[in-house]
């Protein structure tokens, strides 16, 4: 039987390439959160955020109600106030939960102590300056920008290093370090999971710093939810069994739900990126410093 040499060589080469692709090592996991996670995470603070500098309008404002990546916007500061071409500003906005119903019993009180939540909207760079106003371009976009948004001089944020990956300890013992709660989250979502950001009521005053890890957990039988699931559900449920002995919420093992790394920290609050979750994490769940 005659064998085509060119075809044989091609087959060998293709086969070698296939084997090489199959045996290639997997890309290493990211060692740090990317820019979108670091600069779009939002924060909560009880300190006054300067709000004198504002985004006041932009091109095509006769029909544009929002501005995004690449758009030109106008700010209420110019040469007379020291603004110059190339200056960069972070854009942010104070936010509030439009749904007034608290998810758990102490949510509103804890949030009041933590301060005001702010959304990160992106970054703009000044391209033209005039005496009293300047023109800037949106160079990084987290969410839509609009008239009246607050501007602050852009500052680099640290990108903490993820800890070495290891099997998640679903039955981790208490760390004996400060304990707090998941009070809310970016966008006021009441449930969160991996790669979402949450706000917890521990901050600099309690020794928290960027890069720290929090463990999230839950006690079955605690009754902090606005929608009370029912008394004693942890050990008896009508029609589905019960135990001869009563168990309080702290008699049973806690359920460890996930963990996350601190991206931003203020006096009484931390913004935490959830790096791993086993199930949905809700406002009202507990956290502890690992």
XYZ file of C-alpha atoms in Angstrom:
290
model
C 0.000 0.000 0.000
C 1.348 3.394 -1.003
C 1.440 6.074 1.736
C 1.382 9.752 0.853
C 4.404 11.196 2.671
C 3.025 14.747 2.799
C -0.263 13.514 4.235
C 1.552 11.401 6.818
C 3.654 14.342 7.916
C 0.555 16.549 8.199
C -1.236 13.912 10.269
C 1.737 13.569 12.586
C 1.993 17.321 13.009
C -1.735 17.722 13.694
C -1.667 14.858 16.149
C 1.305 16.332 17.969
C -0.440 19.677 18.137
C -3.579 18.071 19.522
C -1.642 16.175 22.160
C 0.271 19.319 23.058
C -2.987 21.275 23.481
C -4.524 18.523 25.601
C -1.451 18.272 27.821
C -0.897 22.020 28.163
C -1.136 23.174 31.777
C -4.209 25.145 32.753
C -3.651 28.896 33.091
C -2.878 29.882 36.684
C -5.727 31.455 38.656
C -5.811 35.237 38.920
C -3.703 36.421 41.824
C -5.492 39.770 42.187
C -8.958 41.164 41.450
C -9.089 43.014 38.138
C -9.670 46.746 37.716
C -13.431 46.379 37.307
C -13.723 44.677 40.685
C -11.386 47.095 42.459
C -12.731 50.357 40.996
C -16.421 49.446 40.644
C -16.992 47.923 44.078
C -18.553 50.931 45.820
C -18.114 51.853 49.468
C -19.950 53.011 52.582
C -18.643 55.852 54.737
C -19.798 57.952 57.667
C -17.387 60.733 56.693
C -18.369 63.769 54.641
C -17.547 63.217 50.969
C -16.636 66.555 49.301
C -19.249 67.279 46.650
C -18.329 70.720 45.315
C -17.031 69.323 42.014
C -19.784 67.895 39.802
C -20.501 66.531 36.366
C -22.940 69.126 35.001
C -23.703 68.112 31.429
C -22.208 66.674 28.247
C -22.379 66.527 24.484
C -25.775 65.772 22.915
C -27.409 66.651 26.226
C -30.554 67.684 24.331
C -31.410 63.976 24.135
C -28.816 62.147 26.222
C -29.876 61.477 29.785
C -26.842 59.371 30.677
C -23.192 59.230 29.643
C -20.823 56.294 29.188
C -17.549 55.059 27.756
C -16.008 57.511 25.270
C -18.577 60.284 25.836
C -17.506 63.879 26.449
C -18.879 65.431 29.613
C -18.644 68.856 31.235
C -17.506 69.599 34.779
C -18.047 72.725 36.861
C -14.365 73.568 37.360
C -11.828 75.101 35.002
C -8.526 76.924 34.836
C -9.657 79.378 37.513
C -9.979 76.470 39.949
C -6.687 74.831 38.980
C -7.977 72.165 36.595
C -5.593 71.236 33.792
C -5.571 68.925 30.771
C -4.815 65.352 31.765
C -6.372 65.547 35.237
C -8.409 62.440 36.078
C -11.430 62.239 38.348
C -13.422 59.390 39.824
C -17.186 59.696 39.404
C -19.455 58.557 42.209
C -22.994 58.904 43.453
C -24.632 58.517 46.878
C -27.269 55.817 46.733
C -30.217 54.623 48.777
C -32.331 51.509 48.701
C -35.556 52.412 46.934
C -37.319 49.516 48.667
C -37.776 50.665 52.226
C -38.550 47.217 53.633
C -35.561 45.981 55.716
C -34.420 42.442 54.950
C -33.519 41.683 58.570
C -34.337 43.199 61.901
C -31.375 45.548 62.436
C -30.533 46.397 58.840
C -31.557 50.076 58.862
C -29.903 50.784 62.219
C -26.637 49.153 61.199
C -26.556 50.972 57.870
C -27.115 54.294 59.620
C -24.068 53.671 61.823
C -21.980 52.582 58.827
C -22.860 55.709 56.868
C -23.902 56.522 53.309
C -23.365 54.021 50.479
C -21.740 55.348 47.303
C -21.673 53.769 43.849
C -18.496 53.892 41.775
C -19.470 55.010 38.273
C -16.097 55.243 36.523
C -13.328 57.673 35.646
C -12.987 60.706 33.375
C -9.934 62.522 31.952
C -9.847 66.267 31.194
C -9.156 67.058 27.519
C -10.029 70.785 27.294
C -10.050 73.472 29.988
C -11.861 76.794 29.951
C -11.911 79.486 32.635
C -14.887 78.146 34.622
C -15.698 74.738 33.109
C -13.806 71.835 31.554
C -14.477 69.083 29.052
C -13.540 65.512 30.004
C -13.866 62.124 28.346
C -15.177 58.996 30.045
C -12.191 56.615 29.982
C -13.448 53.929 32.369
C -17.076 53.039 32.907
C -18.696 51.027 35.712
C -22.241 52.309 35.291
C -24.035 55.181 33.586
C -23.138 58.721 34.608
C -25.608 61.572 34.842
C -25.883 65.272 35.659
C -25.028 66.072 39.260
C -22.698 63.125 39.896
C -19.828 63.868 42.288
C -16.197 64.085 41.128
C -13.123 63.353 43.208
C -9.461 63.492 42.198
C -8.611 59.983 41.027
C -6.559 57.918 43.461
C -5.092 54.486 42.857
C -6.700 51.761 44.961
C -4.699 48.794 46.211
C -5.475 45.480 44.527
C -5.072 42.908 47.328
C -3.515 39.545 46.592
C -5.768 36.504 46.845
C -4.665 33.912 49.360
C -3.291 30.610 48.120
C -6.139 28.424 46.871
C -7.015 25.579 49.198
C -10.065 23.386 49.862
C -12.873 25.429 51.387
C -13.551 24.418 54.991
C -17.319 24.050 55.133
C -17.107 23.210 58.850
C -14.543 25.791 59.941
C -14.473 26.441 63.674
C -15.100 30.012 64.887
C -12.013 32.180 64.499
C -12.559 33.980 67.839
C -12.078 37.261 65.948
C -14.613 40.098 65.562
C -18.040 39.086 64.251
C -20.450 41.297 62.285
C -23.174 40.973 59.648
C -23.741 41.231 55.922
C -25.700 44.491 56.028
C -26.195 45.119 52.311
C -24.502 44.773 48.931
C -23.632 46.734 45.816
C -26.926 47.561 44.118
C -28.823 46.638 47.299
C -29.294 43.059 46.138
C -30.490 40.994 49.066
C -28.784 37.800 47.865
C -25.179 37.555 46.710
C -22.703 34.956 45.473
C -19.203 34.487 44.083
C -17.746 37.703 42.539
C -20.448 39.909 44.120
C -19.533 42.619 46.632
C -21.134 43.005 50.040
C -20.967 45.625 52.792
C -20.249 44.505 56.367
C -20.277 46.553 59.563
C -16.626 46.171 60.522
C -13.989 48.677 59.474
C -10.797 50.462 60.404
C -12.084 51.079 63.932
C -12.231 47.318 64.422
C -8.809 46.686 62.888
C -9.909 45.679 59.378
C -7.597 46.442 56.447
C -7.599 45.904 52.690
C -6.657 42.292 51.903
C -8.201 40.765 55.034
C -10.500 37.781 54.549
C -13.989 37.392 55.984
C -15.783 34.087 56.496
C -19.578 34.156 56.007
C -21.836 31.874 58.047
C -25.408 31.357 59.197
C -27.157 30.001 62.287
C -30.125 27.774 61.525
C -32.956 28.809 63.793
C -32.062 32.460 64.231
C -35.081 34.679 63.629
C -33.717 37.976 62.354
C -35.426 37.918 58.957
C -38.257 40.281 58.165
C -40.056 37.259 56.695
C -39.969 35.037 59.775
C -39.641 31.398 58.609
C -41.407 30.169 61.728
C -40.518 29.322 65.280
C -38.319 26.276 65.957
C -38.076 25.275 62.306
C -34.517 24.064 62.934
C -35.725 20.977 64.801
C -39.396 20.554 63.931
C -41.539 21.174 60.889
C -45.201 20.280 60.861
C -45.770 17.240 58.689
C -42.044 16.611 58.172
C -40.766 15.348 61.506
C -39.520 16.662 64.834
C -37.048 15.779 67.562
C -37.899 14.858 71.179
C -35.503 17.555 72.397
C -35.658 21.289 71.795
C -32.628 22.935 70.134
C -31.942 26.665 70.186
C -30.265 28.349 67.234
C -26.883 28.308 69.001
C -27.172 24.630 69.974
C -26.665 23.482 66.393
C -23.556 23.751 64.181
C -23.323 26.937 62.196
C -23.406 26.704 58.392
C -20.322 28.198 56.711
C -21.456 29.748 53.417
C -18.390 31.289 51.817
C -15.576 33.782 52.147
C -14.376 37.045 50.678
C -11.536 39.558 50.553
C -11.693 43.206 51.676
C -11.384 45.685 48.773
C -12.284 48.971 50.505
C -12.471 49.907 54.147
C -13.766 52.972 56.004
C -14.217 53.705 59.685
C -17.168 51.375 60.367
C -17.614 49.503 57.098
C -15.828 47.220 54.660
C -16.533 46.351 51.028
C -15.922 42.626 50.597
C -15.570 40.730 47.310
C -17.037 37.250 47.700
C -14.378 34.920 46.314
C -16.321 31.725 47.038
C -19.863 30.814 48.056
C -21.613 27.486 48.445
C -25.162 28.881 48.235
C -26.868 32.286 48.189
C -25.641 34.692 50.866
C -28.270 37.043 52.261
C -28.288 40.345 54.092
C -28.476 39.328 57.745
C -25.960 36.493 57.484
C -22.961 36.714 59.788
C -19.285 37.327 59.035
C -16.072 36.947 60.998
C -12.479 37.893 60.296
C -10.558 34.764 59.362
